[in-house]
Short mmCIF file of N, CA and C in Angstrom, two decimals:
data_model
loop_
_atom_site.label_atom_id
_atom_site.label_comp_id
_atom_site.label_asym_id
_atom_site.label_seq_id
_atom_site.Cartn_x
_atom_site.Cartn_y
_atom_site.Cartn_z
N MET S 1120 -2.57 -8.11 -21.48
CA MET S 1120 -2.00 -8.33 -20.16
C MET S 1120 -0.51 -8.65 -20.24
N GLY S 1121 0.02 -8.91 -21.39
CA GLY S 1121 1.41 -9.28 -21.51
C GLY S 1121 2.38 -8.21 -21.06
N ASP S 1122 1.94 -6.95 -20.99
CA ASP S 1122 2.84 -5.87 -20.61
C ASP S 1122 2.88 -5.64 -19.10
N LEU S 1123 2.04 -6.32 -18.36
CA LEU S 1123 1.97 -6.10 -16.92
C LEU S 1123 3.05 -6.87 -16.19
N PRO S 1124 3.54 -6.34 -15.05
CA PRO S 1124 4.59 -7.03 -14.31
C PRO S 1124 4.15 -8.43 -13.89
N ILE S 1125 5.07 -9.39 -14.02
CA ILE S 1125 4.77 -10.79 -13.71
C ILE S 1125 4.27 -10.94 -12.28
N GLY S 1126 4.89 -10.28 -11.33
CA GLY S 1126 4.54 -10.43 -9.92
C GLY S 1126 3.15 -9.96 -9.57
N THR S 1127 2.53 -9.17 -10.42
CA THR S 1127 1.17 -8.74 -10.16
C THR S 1127 0.19 -9.76 -10.73
N GLY S 1128 0.72 -10.83 -11.31
CA GLY S 1128 -0.12 -11.86 -11.89
C GLY S 1128 -0.86 -11.38 -13.12
N GLY S 1129 -0.47 -10.21 -13.63
CA GLY S 1129 -1.19 -9.64 -14.77
C GLY S 1129 -2.54 -9.08 -14.39
N PHE S 1130 -2.81 -8.95 -13.07
CA PHE S 1130 -4.12 -8.53 -12.61
C PHE S 1130 -4.24 -7.03 -12.37
N MET S 1131 -3.11 -6.32 -12.37
CA MET S 1131 -3.19 -4.86 -12.21
C MET S 1131 -1.97 -4.24 -12.87
N ASN S 1132 -2.09 -2.97 -13.17
CA ASN S 1132 -1.00 -2.23 -13.80
C ASN S 1132 -0.53 -1.14 -12.84
N PRO S 1133 0.54 -1.40 -12.06
CA PRO S 1133 1.00 -0.42 -11.07
C PRO S 1133 1.31 0.95 -11.66
N GLU S 1134 1.85 1.02 -12.87
CA GLU S 1134 2.19 2.32 -13.45
C GLU S 1134 0.96 3.20 -13.62
N VAL S 1135 -0.13 2.62 -14.06
CA VAL S 1135 -1.38 3.38 -14.23
C VAL S 1135 -1.95 3.74 -12.87
N ILE S 1136 -1.94 2.80 -11.94
CA ILE S 1136 -2.52 3.03 -10.62
C ILE S 1136 -1.76 4.12 -9.87
N VAL S 1137 -0.43 4.09 -9.91
CA VAL S 1137 0.38 5.09 -9.20
C VAL S 1137 0.07 6.51 -9.68
N GLU S 1138 -0.27 6.64 -10.94
CA GLU S 1138 -0.63 7.97 -11.47
C GLU S 1138 -1.82 8.57 -10.74
N SER S 1139 -2.69 7.73 -10.17
CA SER S 1139 -3.89 8.23 -9.49
C SER S 1139 -3.65 8.64 -8.04
N PHE S 1140 -2.44 8.43 -7.52
CA PHE S 1140 -2.16 8.69 -6.11
C PHE S 1140 -2.00 10.18 -5.79
N GLY S 1141 -1.65 10.98 -6.79
CA GLY S 1141 -1.40 12.40 -6.52
C GLY S 1141 -0.02 12.64 -5.90
N LEU S 1142 0.94 11.81 -6.24
CA LEU S 1142 2.30 11.97 -5.72
C LEU S 1142 2.95 13.25 -6.23
N GLU S 1143 3.73 13.87 -5.37
CA GLU S 1143 4.48 15.07 -5.74
C GLU S 1143 5.91 14.92 -5.26
N PRO S 1144 6.85 15.57 -5.93
CA PRO S 1144 8.24 15.52 -5.47
C PRO S 1144 8.34 15.95 -4.01
N GLY S 1145 9.16 15.24 -3.25
CA GLY S 1145 9.37 15.58 -1.85
C GLY S 1145 8.46 14.86 -0.87
N MET S 1146 7.47 14.12 -1.35
CA MET S 1146 6.57 13.41 -0.45
C MET S 1146 7.28 12.18 0.14
N LYS S 1147 7.11 11.99 1.45
CA LYS S 1147 7.62 10.79 2.12
C LYS S 1147 6.52 9.73 2.06
N VAL S 1148 6.88 8.55 1.56
CA VAL S 1148 5.89 7.49 1.35
C VAL S 1148 6.40 6.18 1.95
N ALA S 1149 5.51 5.46 2.62
CA ALA S 1149 5.80 4.12 3.12
C ALA S 1149 4.89 3.13 2.41
N ASP S 1150 5.48 2.08 1.88
CA ASP S 1150 4.73 1.01 1.21
C ASP S 1150 4.66 -0.16 2.18
N PHE S 1151 3.52 -0.27 2.88
CA PHE S 1151 3.31 -1.34 3.86
C PHE S 1151 3.02 -2.64 3.12
N GLY S 1152 3.79 -3.67 3.43
CA GLY S 1152 3.61 -4.95 2.75
C GLY S 1152 4.04 -4.82 1.30
N SER S 1153 5.22 -4.29 1.09
CA SER S 1153 5.69 -3.93 -0.26
C SER S 1153 5.85 -5.10 -1.20
N GLY S 1154 6.01 -6.31 -0.65
CA GLY S 1154 6.26 -7.45 -1.53
C GLY S 1154 7.49 -7.18 -2.37
N ALA S 1155 7.40 -7.50 -3.66
CA ALA S 1155 8.54 -7.36 -4.56
C ALA S 1155 8.80 -5.91 -4.99
N GLY S 1156 7.96 -4.99 -4.56
CA GLY S 1156 8.24 -3.57 -4.76
C GLY S 1156 7.77 -2.96 -6.07
N TYR S 1157 6.79 -3.55 -6.72
CA TYR S 1157 6.31 -2.98 -7.99
C TYR S 1157 5.84 -1.55 -7.81
N PHE S 1158 5.11 -1.29 -6.73
CA PHE S 1158 4.65 0.08 -6.46
C PHE S 1158 5.79 0.92 -5.90
N THR S 1159 6.59 0.34 -5.00
CA THR S 1159 7.64 1.08 -4.31
C THR S 1159 8.61 1.74 -5.28
N ILE S 1160 9.06 1.00 -6.27
CA ILE S 1160 10.03 1.50 -7.23
C ILE S 1160 9.43 2.69 -8.01
N LEU S 1161 8.20 2.54 -8.44
CA LEU S 1161 7.53 3.63 -9.18
C LEU S 1161 7.36 4.87 -8.31
N ILE S 1162 7.00 4.66 -7.04
CA ILE S 1162 6.82 5.77 -6.11
C ILE S 1162 8.14 6.50 -5.90
N ALA S 1163 9.22 5.73 -5.68
CA ALA S 1163 10.53 6.34 -5.44
C ALA S 1163 10.97 7.19 -6.64
N LYS S 1164 10.65 6.74 -7.84
CA LYS S 1164 10.99 7.54 -9.04
C LYS S 1164 10.18 8.84 -9.07
N LYS S 1165 8.93 8.78 -8.63
CA LYS S 1165 8.04 9.95 -8.71
C LYS S 1165 8.38 11.03 -7.68
N VAL S 1166 8.75 10.63 -6.46
CA VAL S 1166 8.93 11.62 -5.38
C VAL S 1166 10.30 12.27 -5.40
N GLY S 1167 11.24 11.70 -6.13
CA GLY S 1167 12.56 12.32 -6.27
C GLY S 1167 13.54 11.96 -5.18
N ASP S 1168 14.77 12.38 -5.38
CA ASP S 1168 15.88 11.98 -4.52
C ASP S 1168 15.94 12.71 -3.18
N SER S 1169 15.15 13.75 -2.99
CA SER S 1169 15.26 14.55 -1.77
C SER S 1169 14.64 13.88 -0.55
N VAL S 1170 13.86 12.81 -0.75
CA VAL S 1170 13.20 12.12 0.37
C VAL S 1170 13.40 10.62 0.25
N MET S 1171 13.20 9.94 1.38
CA MET S 1171 13.36 8.50 1.42
C MET S 1171 11.98 7.84 1.36
N VAL S 1172 11.85 6.88 0.46
CA VAL S 1172 10.66 6.03 0.38
C VAL S 1172 11.00 4.75 1.14
N THR S 1173 10.04 4.26 1.94
CA THR S 1173 10.29 3.09 2.76
C THR S 1173 9.44 1.92 2.30
N ALA S 1174 10.10 0.82 1.99
CA ALA S 1174 9.42 -0.45 1.68
C ALA S 1174 9.43 -1.29 2.95
N LEU S 1175 8.25 -1.67 3.42
CA LEU S 1175 8.15 -2.48 4.64
C LEU S 1175 7.51 -3.82 4.31
N ASP S 1176 8.11 -4.87 4.82
CA ASP S 1176 7.54 -6.20 4.65
C ASP S 1176 8.04 -7.08 5.78
N ILE S 1177 7.30 -8.13 6.07
CA ILE S 1177 7.72 -9.08 7.10
C ILE S 1177 8.68 -10.11 6.52
N MET S 1178 8.67 -10.24 5.19
CA MET S 1178 9.50 -11.24 4.51
C MET S 1178 10.82 -10.61 4.03
N GLU S 1179 11.93 -11.09 4.56
CA GLU S 1179 13.24 -10.57 4.14
C GLU S 1179 13.49 -10.82 2.66
N SER S 1180 12.99 -11.94 2.14
CA SER S 1180 13.20 -12.25 0.72
C SER S 1180 12.55 -11.20 -0.18
N ALA S 1181 11.37 -10.70 0.22
CA ALA S 1181 10.71 -9.64 -0.54
C ALA S 1181 11.55 -8.37 -0.52
N LEU S 1182 12.09 -8.05 0.64
CA LEU S 1182 12.90 -6.83 0.77
C LEU S 1182 14.20 -6.94 -0.04
N GLU S 1183 14.76 -8.14 -0.11
CA GLU S 1183 15.96 -8.34 -0.94
C GLU S 1183 15.64 -8.05 -2.40
N THR S 1184 14.47 -8.47 -2.84
CA THR S 1184 14.04 -8.21 -4.22
C THR S 1184 13.89 -6.71 -4.46
N VAL S 1185 13.29 -6.00 -3.50
CA VAL S 1185 13.13 -4.55 -3.62
C VAL S 1185 14.50 -3.88 -3.71
N ARG S 1186 15.42 -4.28 -2.85
CA ARG S 1186 16.77 -3.69 -2.87
C ARG S 1186 17.45 -3.92 -4.22
N ALA S 1187 17.31 -5.12 -4.77
CA ALA S 1187 17.92 -5.43 -6.07
C ALA S 1187 17.31 -4.57 -7.17
N LYS S 1188 15.98 -4.40 -7.15
CA LYS S 1188 15.32 -3.57 -8.17
C LYS S 1188 15.72 -2.11 -8.03
N ALA S 1189 15.82 -1.63 -6.79
CA ALA S 1189 16.21 -0.23 -6.56
C ALA S 1189 17.63 0.00 -7.06
N SER S 1190 18.51 -0.95 -6.80
CA SER S 1190 19.88 -0.84 -7.26
C SER S 1190 19.95 -0.84 -8.79
N ALA S 1191 19.21 -1.74 -9.40
CA ALA S 1191 19.19 -1.83 -10.88
C ALA S 1191 18.64 -0.55 -11.50
N ALA S 1192 17.71 0.11 -10.80
CA ALA S 1192 17.11 1.35 -11.31
C ALA S 1192 17.93 2.58 -10.92
N GLY S 1193 19.00 2.38 -10.15
CA GLY S 1193 19.83 3.49 -9.73
C GLY S 1193 19.19 4.38 -8.69
N LEU S 1194 18.24 3.85 -7.95
CA LEU S 1194 17.53 4.65 -6.94
C LEU S 1194 18.32 4.69 -5.64
N LYS S 1195 18.49 5.88 -5.12
CA LYS S 1195 19.20 6.07 -3.84
C LYS S 1195 18.25 6.50 -2.73
N ASN S 1196 16.98 6.67 -3.07
CA ASN S 1196 16.00 7.20 -2.12
C ASN S 1196 15.02 6.14 -1.63
N LEU S 1197 15.48 4.89 -1.56
CA LEU S 1197 14.60 3.81 -1.14
C LEU S 1197 15.27 3.01 -0.04
N GLN S 1198 14.58 2.89 1.09
CA GLN S 1198 15.09 2.07 2.18
C GLN S 1198 14.12 0.93 2.44
N THR S 1199 14.65 -0.18 2.95
CA THR S 1199 13.80 -1.33 3.26
C THR S 1199 13.85 -1.58 4.76
N THR S 1200 12.70 -1.96 5.30
CA THR S 1200 12.60 -2.25 6.72
C THR S 1200 11.75 -3.49 6.91
N ARG S 1201 12.27 -4.43 7.68
CA ARG S 1201 11.50 -5.62 8.02
C ARG S 1201 10.70 -5.27 9.27
N GLY S 1202 9.40 -5.52 9.23
CA GLY S 1202 8.59 -5.18 10.38
C GLY S 1202 7.26 -5.91 10.38
N ASP S 1203 6.66 -5.96 11.56
CA ASP S 1203 5.35 -6.56 11.75
C ASP S 1203 4.32 -5.44 11.81
N LEU S 1204 3.58 -5.27 10.73
CA LEU S 1204 2.65 -4.15 10.62
C LEU S 1204 1.36 -4.36 11.41
N GLU S 1205 1.19 -5.55 11.98
CA GLU S 1205 0.01 -5.84 12.80
C GLU S 1205 0.18 -5.37 14.24
N VAL S 1206 1.34 -4.75 14.53
CA VAL S 1206 1.66 -4.29 15.87
C VAL S 1206 1.91 -2.79 15.82
N LEU S 1207 1.30 -2.04 16.73
CA LEU S 1207 1.52 -0.60 16.77
C LEU S 1207 3.01 -0.34 16.99
N GLY S 1208 3.61 0.44 16.12
CA GLY S 1208 5.05 0.70 16.18
C GLY S 1208 5.86 -0.31 15.38
N GLY S 1209 5.20 -1.29 14.80
CA GLY S 1209 5.89 -2.37 14.08
C GLY S 1209 6.60 -1.94 12.81
N SER S 1210 6.27 -0.78 12.29
CA SER S 1210 6.95 -0.28 11.09
C SER S 1210 8.29 0.37 11.44
N ALA S 1211 8.47 0.72 12.70
CA ALA S 1211 9.66 1.41 13.20
C ALA S 1211 9.80 2.83 12.63
N LEU S 1212 8.77 3.31 11.95
CA LEU S 1212 8.77 4.69 11.46
C LEU S 1212 8.31 5.63 12.58
N PRO S 1213 8.83 6.86 12.59
CA PRO S 1213 8.39 7.81 13.62
C PRO S 1213 6.93 8.21 13.43
N ASP S 1214 6.30 8.62 14.52
CA ASP S 1214 4.95 9.18 14.48
C ASP S 1214 4.94 10.37 13.52
N ASN S 1215 3.84 10.55 12.83
CA ASN S 1215 3.61 11.75 12.01
C ASN S 1215 4.77 12.05 11.06
N SER S 1216 5.29 11.02 10.38
CA SER S 1216 6.48 11.21 9.55
C SER S 1216 6.26 11.02 8.04
N GLN S 1217 5.10 10.49 7.65
CA GLN S 1217 4.89 10.13 6.25
C GLN S 1217 3.76 10.95 5.64
N ASN S 1218 3.94 11.35 4.37
CA ASN S 1218 2.86 12.02 3.64
C ASN S 1218 1.83 11.02 3.13
N MET S 1219 2.29 9.78 2.89
CA MET S 1219 1.41 8.78 2.29
C MET S 1219 1.84 7.38 2.74
N VAL S 1220 0.85 6.53 2.96
CA VAL S 1220 1.09 5.11 3.23
C VAL S 1220 0.27 4.32 2.22
N LEU S 1221 0.93 3.37 1.57
CA LEU S 1221 0.27 2.49 0.61
C LEU S 1221 0.02 1.14 1.24
N LEU S 1222 -1.22 0.66 1.14
CA LEU S 1222 -1.60 -0.68 1.58
C LEU S 1222 -2.16 -1.40 0.36
N ALA S 1223 -1.28 -2.01 -0.41
CA ALA S 1223 -1.70 -2.69 -1.64
C ALA S 1223 -1.63 -4.20 -1.45
N ASN S 1224 -2.78 -4.84 -1.57
CA ASN S 1224 -2.88 -6.29 -1.43
C ASN S 1224 -2.24 -6.82 -0.16
N ILE S 1225 -2.50 -6.11 0.94
CA ILE S 1225 -1.98 -6.54 2.23
C ILE S 1225 -3.11 -6.86 3.20
N LEU S 1226 -4.19 -6.09 3.17
CA LEU S 1226 -5.24 -6.26 4.18
C LEU S 1226 -5.96 -7.60 4.06
N PHE S 1227 -6.13 -8.11 2.85
CA PHE S 1227 -6.82 -9.40 2.70
C PHE S 1227 -6.04 -10.52 3.40
N GLN S 1228 -4.73 -10.34 3.57
CA GLN S 1228 -3.88 -11.38 4.14
C GLN S 1228 -3.94 -11.45 5.66
N SER S 1229 -4.54 -10.45 6.29
CA SER S 1229 -4.45 -10.33 7.74
C SER S 1229 -5.82 -10.29 8.42
N PRO S 1230 -5.95 -11.04 9.52
CA PRO S 1230 -7.16 -10.89 10.33
C PRO S 1230 -7.10 -9.62 11.19
N LYS S 1231 -5.93 -8.97 11.23
CA LYS S 1231 -5.73 -7.78 12.06
C LYS S 1231 -5.72 -6.51 11.21
N LYS S 1232 -6.76 -6.35 10.41
CA LYS S 1232 -6.85 -5.19 9.51
C LYS S 1232 -6.82 -3.87 10.27
N ALA S 1233 -7.58 -3.80 11.36
CA ALA S 1233 -7.64 -2.55 12.14
C ALA S 1233 -6.27 -2.17 12.69
N GLU S 1234 -5.48 -3.17 13.12
CA GLU S 1234 -4.16 -2.88 13.66
C GLU S 1234 -3.24 -2.30 12.59
N ILE S 1235 -3.32 -2.83 11.37
CA ILE S 1235 -2.51 -2.32 10.27
C ILE S 1235 -2.92 -0.88 9.95
N ILE S 1236 -4.23 -0.63 9.95
CA ILE S 1236 -4.73 0.73 9.71
C ILE S 1236 -4.24 1.68 10.80
N LYS S 1237 -4.27 1.24 12.05
CA LYS S 1237 -3.79 2.08 13.16
C LYS S 1237 -2.32 2.44 12.98
N GLU S 1238 -1.52 1.46 12.55
CA GLU S 1238 -0.09 1.74 12.33
C GLU S 1238 0.10 2.72 11.18
N ALA S 1239 -0.68 2.57 10.13
CA ALA S 1239 -0.61 3.52 9.01
C ALA S 1239 -0.97 4.93 9.49
N LYS S 1240 -2.04 5.03 10.26
CA LYS S 1240 -2.49 6.33 10.76
C LYS S 1240 -1.43 6.95 11.67
N ARG S 1241 -0.81 6.13 12.49
CA ARG S 1241 0.21 6.63 13.44
C ARG S 1241 1.36 7.34 12.72
N VAL S 1242 1.81 6.77 11.61
CA VAL S 1242 2.98 7.32 10.92
C VAL S 1242 2.65 8.48 9.97
N LEU S 1243 1.37 8.68 9.70
CA LEU S 1243 0.97 9.76 8.78
C LEU S 1243 0.99 11.12 9.44
N ILE S 1244 1.39 12.13 8.65
CA ILE S 1244 1.23 13.51 9.09
C ILE S 1244 -0.26 13.87 9.01
N THR S 1245 -0.64 14.96 9.65
CA THR S 1245 -2.01 15.46 9.51
C THR S 1245 -2.25 15.77 8.04
N ASP S 1246 -3.37 15.38 7.53
CA ASP S 1246 -3.75 15.48 6.12
C ASP S 1246 -2.98 14.52 5.21
N GLY S 1247 -2.20 13.62 5.82
CA GLY S 1247 -1.53 12.58 5.04
C GLY S 1247 -2.56 11.59 4.50
N LEU S 1248 -2.15 10.85 3.48
CA LEU S 1248 -3.09 9.96 2.79
C LEU S 1248 -2.73 8.49 2.94
N VAL S 1249 -3.76 7.67 3.08
CA VAL S 1249 -3.62 6.21 3.03
C VAL S 1249 -4.27 5.76 1.73
N ILE S 1250 -3.50 5.03 0.93
CA ILE S 1250 -4.01 4.43 -0.31
C ILE S 1250 -4.24 2.96 -0.02
N VAL S 1251 -5.45 2.48 -0.27
CA VAL S 1251 -5.78 1.08 -0.06
C VAL S 1251 -6.17 0.45 -1.39
N ILE S 1252 -5.50 -0.64 -1.73
CA ILE S 1252 -5.85 -1.41 -2.92
C ILE S 1252 -6.00 -2.86 -2.47
N ASP S 1253 -7.11 -3.47 -2.81
CA ASP S 1253 -7.30 -4.87 -2.42
C ASP S 1253 -8.20 -5.58 -3.41
N TRP S 1254 -8.28 -6.89 -3.24
CA TRP S 1254 -9.03 -7.75 -4.16
C TRP S 1254 -10.53 -7.54 -4.04
N LYS S 1255 -11.20 -7.40 -5.17
CA LYS S 1255 -12.66 -7.33 -5.18
C LYS S 1255 -13.22 -8.68 -4.75
N LYS S 1256 -14.24 -8.62 -3.93
CA LYS S 1256 -14.88 -9.84 -3.42
C LYS S 1256 -15.50 -10.65 -4.56
N GLU S 1257 -16.03 -9.95 -5.56
CA GLU S 1257 -16.78 -10.62 -6.63
C GLU S 1257 -15.89 -11.22 -7.73
N THR S 1258 -14.58 -11.26 -7.54
CA THR S 1258 -13.70 -11.86 -8.55
C THR S 1258 -13.49 -13.33 -8.23
N ASN S 1259 -14.52 -14.12 -8.41
CA ASN S 1259 -14.46 -15.55 -8.11
C ASN S 1259 -13.46 -16.25 -9.02
N GLY S 1260 -12.66 -17.11 -8.41
CA GLY S 1260 -11.70 -17.89 -9.16
C GLY S 1260 -10.43 -17.14 -9.52
N VAL S 1261 -10.34 -15.86 -9.14
CA VAL S 1261 -9.15 -15.05 -9.42
C VAL S 1261 -8.61 -14.53 -8.10
N GLY S 1262 -7.30 -14.63 -7.91
CA GLY S 1262 -6.69 -14.12 -6.69
C GLY S 1262 -6.89 -15.06 -5.52
N PRO S 1263 -6.87 -14.51 -4.31
CA PRO S 1263 -7.02 -15.35 -3.11
C PRO S 1263 -8.41 -15.96 -3.03
N THR S 1264 -8.56 -16.95 -2.17
CA THR S 1264 -9.85 -17.59 -2.00
C THR S 1264 -10.88 -16.59 -1.48
N ALA S 1265 -12.14 -16.86 -1.77
CA ALA S 1265 -13.22 -15.93 -1.43
C ALA S 1265 -13.28 -15.61 0.06
N ASP S 1266 -12.93 -16.56 0.91
CA ASP S 1266 -13.00 -16.32 2.36
C ASP S 1266 -11.97 -15.28 2.82
N LEU S 1267 -10.92 -15.05 2.04
CA LEU S 1267 -9.91 -14.05 2.40
C LEU S 1267 -10.27 -12.64 1.91
N LYS S 1268 -11.03 -12.57 0.84
CA LYS S 1268 -11.38 -11.27 0.28
C LYS S 1268 -12.41 -10.59 1.18
N ILE S 1269 -12.31 -9.27 1.29
CA ILE S 1269 -13.25 -8.52 2.12
C ILE S 1269 -14.10 -7.63 1.23
N ASP S 1270 -15.34 -7.51 1.58
CA ASP S 1270 -16.25 -6.63 0.86
C ASP S 1270 -15.75 -5.19 0.94
N LYS S 1271 -15.81 -4.50 -0.18
CA LYS S 1271 -15.33 -3.11 -0.28
C LYS S 1271 -15.98 -2.22 0.78
N GLY S 1272 -17.28 -2.33 0.95
CA GLY S 1272 -17.99 -1.51 1.93
C GLY S 1272 -17.59 -1.84 3.36
N GLU S 1273 -17.38 -3.13 3.64
CA GLU S 1273 -16.95 -3.54 4.98
C GLU S 1273 -15.56 -2.99 5.29
N LEU S 1274 -14.66 -3.06 4.31
CA LEU S 1274 -13.31 -2.55 4.53
C LEU S 1274 -13.33 -1.04 4.72
N LYS S 1275 -14.13 -0.36 3.94
CA LYS S 1275 -14.26 1.09 4.09
C LYS S 1275 -14.71 1.44 5.51
N ALA S 1276 -15.67 0.67 6.04
CA ALA S 1276 -16.18 0.91 7.39
C ALA S 1276 -15.09 0.67 8.44
N VAL S 1277 -14.27 -0.36 8.26
CA VAL S 1277 -13.16 -0.65 9.19
C VAL S 1277 -12.19 0.52 9.21
N ILE S 1278 -11.87 1.05 8.05
CA ILE S 1278 -10.91 2.15 7.94
C ILE S 1278 -11.48 3.43 8.56
N GLU S 1279 -12.73 3.71 8.28
CA GLU S 1279 -13.37 4.90 8.85
C GLU S 1279 -13.49 4.80 10.36
N LYS S 1280 -13.71 3.59 10.87
CA LYS S 1280 -13.81 3.38 12.32
C LYS S 1280 -12.51 3.76 13.02
N GLU S 1281 -11.40 3.64 12.30
CA GLU S 1281 -10.09 4.00 12.86
C GLU S 1281 -9.80 5.50 12.74
N GLY S 1282 -10.79 6.26 12.26
CA GLY S 1282 -10.67 7.71 12.26
C GLY S 1282 -10.12 8.33 10.99
N LEU S 1283 -9.98 7.53 9.94
CA LEU S 1283 -9.54 8.09 8.67
C LEU S 1283 -10.76 8.51 7.86
N VAL S 1284 -10.59 9.54 7.05
CA VAL S 1284 -11.70 10.13 6.31
C VAL S 1284 -11.60 9.75 4.84
N PHE S 1285 -12.68 9.20 4.30
CA PHE S 1285 -12.72 8.81 2.90
C PHE S 1285 -12.56 10.05 2.01
N VAL S 1286 -11.66 9.96 1.03
CA VAL S 1286 -11.44 11.05 0.08
C VAL S 1286 -12.07 10.70 -1.27
N ARG S 1287 -11.65 9.56 -1.84
CA ARG S 1287 -12.21 9.16 -3.13
C ARG S 1287 -11.80 7.72 -3.47
N ASP S 1288 -12.52 7.17 -4.43
CA ASP S 1288 -12.16 5.87 -5.00
C ASP S 1288 -11.07 6.08 -6.05
N ILE S 1289 -10.28 5.04 -6.29
CA ILE S 1289 -9.36 5.06 -7.43
C ILE S 1289 -9.58 3.80 -8.24
N ASP S 1290 -9.30 3.87 -9.51
CA ASP S 1290 -9.45 2.73 -10.40
C ASP S 1290 -8.21 1.85 -10.28
N ALA S 1291 -8.41 0.64 -9.74
CA ALA S 1291 -7.29 -0.28 -9.54
C ALA S 1291 -7.41 -1.49 -10.47
N GLY S 1292 -8.18 -1.36 -11.52
CA GLY S 1292 -8.30 -2.44 -12.48
C GLY S 1292 -9.53 -3.29 -12.27
N SER S 1293 -9.63 -4.35 -13.05
CA SER S 1293 -10.83 -5.20 -13.05
C SER S 1293 -10.97 -6.07 -11.82
N PHE S 1294 -9.86 -6.40 -11.17
CA PHE S 1294 -9.90 -7.37 -10.09
C PHE S 1294 -9.68 -6.77 -8.71
N HIS S 1295 -9.40 -5.47 -8.65
CA HIS S 1295 -9.12 -4.79 -7.40
C HIS S 1295 -9.95 -3.52 -7.27
N PHE S 1296 -10.17 -3.11 -6.02
CA PHE S 1296 -10.76 -1.80 -5.76
C PHE S 1296 -9.69 -0.95 -5.08
N GLY S 1297 -9.90 0.36 -5.11
CA GLY S 1297 -8.95 1.26 -4.48
C GLY S 1297 -9.65 2.43 -3.82
N PHE S 1298 -9.09 2.86 -2.70
CA PHE S 1298 -9.60 4.00 -1.93
C PHE S 1298 -8.44 4.91 -1.59
N ILE S 1299 -8.76 6.17 -1.36
CA ILE S 1299 -7.83 7.09 -0.73
C ILE S 1299 -8.54 7.64 0.51
N PHE S 1300 -7.84 7.60 1.65
CA PHE S 1300 -8.33 8.15 2.91
C PHE S 1300 -7.34 9.18 3.42
N SER S 1301 -7.82 10.10 4.24
CA SER S 1301 -6.99 11.16 4.79
C SER S 1301 -7.01 11.10 6.32
N LYS S 1302 -5.87 11.46 6.91
CA LYS S 1302 -5.80 11.61 8.36
C LYS S 1302 -6.08 13.07 8.67
N SER S 1303 -7.16 13.31 9.40
CA SER S 1303 -7.50 14.71 9.69
C SER S 1303 -6.95 15.14 11.04
#
């Protein structure tokens, strides 16, 4: 675990996980609840300079960290936006503008999971993908308290209720589960 980024608590390896997303050059990606940007930076490197990757967070301090990392990595294709993702339109991204939205370790933090999913769906193009990574319920004593973690099946049902179509599971490590959903 010593090689894993400190901010992930050593609980996941973003470089391995990002490989499972199916990213291609030119894809527009929004990282909802980007935090310190471990995924955002890797995504921006993968999609290339021709498109803008958007890191969204409600915390300005998190966005400052992302900007510093992007600058240190010489990335010019990363923008940061402060927004409330629990509100439709809160990302400030245009409708049908993104190929992919990442929701990594964000849904467990919010009682308004469906609202966040609706905002992700709103900004996705048709056939765009939502990547969901969150804490496994059965990881007692690791990560957030058990009352914050949501059962994988329950979360899948919430996402499907919002009209997204399950594509496949992804391996997000020992302490997290991952899904890919499509907007049809």
